[in-house]
XYZ file of C-alpha atoms in Angstrom:
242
model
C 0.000 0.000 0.000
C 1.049 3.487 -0.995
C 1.348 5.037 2.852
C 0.970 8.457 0.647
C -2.429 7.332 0.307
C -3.353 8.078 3.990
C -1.372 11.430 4.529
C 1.633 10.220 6.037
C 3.528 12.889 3.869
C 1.473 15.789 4.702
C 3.320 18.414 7.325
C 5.786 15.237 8.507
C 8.079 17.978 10.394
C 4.860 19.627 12.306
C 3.102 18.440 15.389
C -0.250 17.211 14.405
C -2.857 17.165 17.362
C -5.383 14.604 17.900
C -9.138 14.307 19.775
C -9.801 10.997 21.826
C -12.541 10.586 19.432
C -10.609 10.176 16.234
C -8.312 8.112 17.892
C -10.847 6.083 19.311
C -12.527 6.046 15.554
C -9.103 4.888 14.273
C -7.884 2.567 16.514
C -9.874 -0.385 15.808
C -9.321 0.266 12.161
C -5.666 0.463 12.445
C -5.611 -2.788 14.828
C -7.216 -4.539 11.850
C -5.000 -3.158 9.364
C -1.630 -4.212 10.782
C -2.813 -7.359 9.368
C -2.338 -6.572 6.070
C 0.252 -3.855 5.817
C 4.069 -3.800 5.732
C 6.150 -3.645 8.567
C 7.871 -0.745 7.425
C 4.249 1.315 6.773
C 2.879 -0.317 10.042
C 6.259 1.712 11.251
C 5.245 4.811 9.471
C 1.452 4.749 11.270
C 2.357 4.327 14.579
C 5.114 7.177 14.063
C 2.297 9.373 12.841
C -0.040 8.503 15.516
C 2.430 9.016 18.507
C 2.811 12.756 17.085
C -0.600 13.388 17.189
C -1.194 12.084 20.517
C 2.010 14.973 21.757
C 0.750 17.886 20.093
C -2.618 18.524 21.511
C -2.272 22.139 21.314
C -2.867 22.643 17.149
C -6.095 20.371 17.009
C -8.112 23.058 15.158
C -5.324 23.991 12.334
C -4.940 20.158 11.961
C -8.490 18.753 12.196
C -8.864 18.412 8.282
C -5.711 16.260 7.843
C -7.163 14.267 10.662
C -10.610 13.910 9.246
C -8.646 13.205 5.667
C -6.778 10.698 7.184
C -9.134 8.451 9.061
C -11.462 8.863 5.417
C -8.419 7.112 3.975
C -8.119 4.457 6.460
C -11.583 3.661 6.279
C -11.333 3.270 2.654
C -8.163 1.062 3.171
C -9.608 -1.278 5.456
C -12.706 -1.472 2.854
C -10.623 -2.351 -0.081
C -8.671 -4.872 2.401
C -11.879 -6.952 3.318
C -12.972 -6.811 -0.557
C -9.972 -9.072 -1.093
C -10.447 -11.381 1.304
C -9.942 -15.217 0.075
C -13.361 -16.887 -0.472
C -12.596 -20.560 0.857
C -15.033 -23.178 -1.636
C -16.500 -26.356 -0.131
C -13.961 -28.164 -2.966
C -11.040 -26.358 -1.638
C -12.064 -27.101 2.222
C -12.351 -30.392 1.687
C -9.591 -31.361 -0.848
C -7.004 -33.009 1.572
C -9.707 -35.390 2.632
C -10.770 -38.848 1.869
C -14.826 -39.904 1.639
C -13.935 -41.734 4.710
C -12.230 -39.161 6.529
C -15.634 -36.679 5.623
C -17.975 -38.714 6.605
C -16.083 -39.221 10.219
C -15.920 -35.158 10.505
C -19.469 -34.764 9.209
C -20.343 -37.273 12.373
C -17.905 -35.710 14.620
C -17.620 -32.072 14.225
C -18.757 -29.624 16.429
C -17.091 -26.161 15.328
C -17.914 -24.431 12.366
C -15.399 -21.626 11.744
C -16.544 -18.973 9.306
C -13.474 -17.234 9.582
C -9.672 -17.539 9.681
C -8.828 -14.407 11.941
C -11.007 -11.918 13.839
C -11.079 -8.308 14.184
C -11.365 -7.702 17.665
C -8.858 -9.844 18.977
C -9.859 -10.573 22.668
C -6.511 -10.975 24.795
C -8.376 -14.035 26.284
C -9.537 -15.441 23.010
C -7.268 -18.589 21.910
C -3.768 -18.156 21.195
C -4.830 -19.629 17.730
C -6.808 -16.524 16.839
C -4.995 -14.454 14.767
C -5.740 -10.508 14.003
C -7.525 -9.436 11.665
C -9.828 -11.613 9.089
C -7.875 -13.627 6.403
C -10.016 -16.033 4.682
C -13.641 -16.894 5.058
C -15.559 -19.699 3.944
C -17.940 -18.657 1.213
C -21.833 -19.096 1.024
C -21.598 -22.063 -1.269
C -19.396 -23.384 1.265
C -21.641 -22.729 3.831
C -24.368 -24.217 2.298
C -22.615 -27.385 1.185
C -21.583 -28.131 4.769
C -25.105 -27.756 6.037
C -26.620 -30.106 3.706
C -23.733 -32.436 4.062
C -23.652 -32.557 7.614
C -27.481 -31.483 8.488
C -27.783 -34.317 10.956
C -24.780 -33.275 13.164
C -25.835 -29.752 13.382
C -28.330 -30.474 16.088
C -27.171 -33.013 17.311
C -23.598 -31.915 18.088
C -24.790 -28.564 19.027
C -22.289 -27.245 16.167
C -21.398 -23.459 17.025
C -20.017 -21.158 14.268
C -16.983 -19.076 16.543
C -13.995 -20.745 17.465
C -10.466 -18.488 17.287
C -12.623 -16.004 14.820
C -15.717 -13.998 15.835
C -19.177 -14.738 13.445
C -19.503 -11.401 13.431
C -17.242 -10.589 10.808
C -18.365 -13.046 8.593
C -19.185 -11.179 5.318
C -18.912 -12.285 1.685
C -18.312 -10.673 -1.344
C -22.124 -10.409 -2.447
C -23.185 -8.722 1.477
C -24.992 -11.868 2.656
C -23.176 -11.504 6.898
C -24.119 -14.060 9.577
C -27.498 -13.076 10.223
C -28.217 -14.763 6.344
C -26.081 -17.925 7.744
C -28.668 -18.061 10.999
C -31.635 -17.400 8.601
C -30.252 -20.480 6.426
C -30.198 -22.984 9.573
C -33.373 -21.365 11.005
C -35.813 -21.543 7.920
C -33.846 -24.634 6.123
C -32.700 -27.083 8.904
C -34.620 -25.844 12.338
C -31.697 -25.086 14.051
C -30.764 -22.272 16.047
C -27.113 -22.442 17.363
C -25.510 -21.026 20.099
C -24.578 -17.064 19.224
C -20.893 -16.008 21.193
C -19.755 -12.898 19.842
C -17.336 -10.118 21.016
C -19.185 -7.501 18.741
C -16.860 -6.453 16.473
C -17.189 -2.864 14.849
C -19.864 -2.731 12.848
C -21.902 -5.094 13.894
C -24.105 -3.961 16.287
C -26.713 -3.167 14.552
C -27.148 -7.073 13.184
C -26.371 -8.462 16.823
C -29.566 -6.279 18.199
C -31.595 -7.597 15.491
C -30.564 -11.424 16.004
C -30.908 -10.571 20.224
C -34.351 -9.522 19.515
C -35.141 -13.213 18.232
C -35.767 -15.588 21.423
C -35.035 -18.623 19.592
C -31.057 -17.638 19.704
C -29.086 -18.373 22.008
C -26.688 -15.441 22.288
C -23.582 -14.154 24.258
C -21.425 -11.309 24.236
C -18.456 -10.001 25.548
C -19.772 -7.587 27.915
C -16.399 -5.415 28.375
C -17.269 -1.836 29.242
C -16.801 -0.347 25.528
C -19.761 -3.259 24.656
C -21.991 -2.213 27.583
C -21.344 1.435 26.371
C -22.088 0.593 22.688
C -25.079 -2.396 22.753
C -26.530 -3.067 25.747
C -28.152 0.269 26.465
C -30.067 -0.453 23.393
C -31.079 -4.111 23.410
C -34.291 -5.050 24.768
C -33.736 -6.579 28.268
C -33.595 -10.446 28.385
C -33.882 -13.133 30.974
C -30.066 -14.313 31.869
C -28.299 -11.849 30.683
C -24.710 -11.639 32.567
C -22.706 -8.748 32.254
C -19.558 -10.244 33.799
C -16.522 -9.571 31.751
């Protein structure tokens, strides 16, 4: 990526001063992006976000570079997700044997819809990398479910393990709450819902929280409470333990 892109040359010898909320508006984005960068712009980032952290006194002279530059990360991270690797039901399955299948279509349990996850809890598996990689695609999706339709209620399958369902969003917009409308209207399942809530999401995790049928939980850290559960309807069980 082209770090000119973002702004990085633009007054490099001035102080540039910063609000809590565009850092706050940034952050997550630039968490996700370190995934994808270079070291040496990754380098170039956190250089330019250290100065405006130390220079709190020009805020108004600089507060259309800042608004310029978290446009351009937004944009970044946008283009980053639209080239996200699609994972097909062929591909997922390639390495196995008819055999082997049909003992992991009696056996499994986990479903992940992602390889990485955008939030990146610190208590989350040490497996779970940063940021979203790959993702399996609808087809894929679709073909496990009819595969394996049996072992979906009867393992209890779950669809989050080192990834968050949340992110999971292909190339044509269908996102998780299409995956739970799939097992809902198609197989009579409703599975178990765990979700950190990653950015960008809340909107869909109020609308599946509204459904009694799921069973849902959420990391309720205090950015979470602040963001979702001041909204939500009130349900019985609800736990808002870290």
């Amino acid at each position: 990526m082209d770090v000119s892109l973002i702004g990085l040359r633009e007054h490099p010898e001035q102080g540039i001063a910063t609000i809590s909320s565009f850092l706050d508006e940034v952050d997550t984005v630039f968490h996700e992006l370190n995934t994808y960068l270079s070291e040496a712009t990754q380098n170039r980032l956190r250089n330019y976000f250290k100065v405006l952290t130390l220079n709190p006194e020009h805020s108004e002279q600089f507060n259309p570079l800042i608004q310029r530059t978290t446009k351009a990360l937004q944009e970044a991270l946008r283009r980053e997700r639209q080239n996200l690797v699609e994972v097909s039901f062929e591909e997922l399955t390639a390495e196995y044997s008819e055999q082997e299948l049909h003992l992991i279509g009696q056996e499994i349990s986990v479903i992940q819809l992602t390889v990485g996850c955008s939030v990146g809890c610190p208590s989350c598996s040490p497996m779970a990398l940063t940021g979203v990689r790959r993702i399996l695609s609808w087809d894929a999706i679709q073909e496990i479910c009819l595969n394996w339709t049996e072992s979906l209620s009867k393992n209890n399958v779950f669809f989050h393990w080192s990834s968050d369902s949340g992110d999971w969003k292909d190339s044509s917009g269908k996102t998780f709450r299409d995956v739970i409308q799939l097992l809902a209207e198609k197989y009579n399942y409703f599975p178990e819902i765990t979700s950190a809530i990653p950015k960008g999401y809340e909107d869909e995790f109020k609308d599946l929280w509204s459904s009694v049928e799921n069973q849902m939980r959420f990391s309720a850290s205090n950015i979470n409470l602040q963001r979702v559960l001041g909204e939500v309807p009130s349900r019985e069980g609800i736990s808002t333990s870290d």
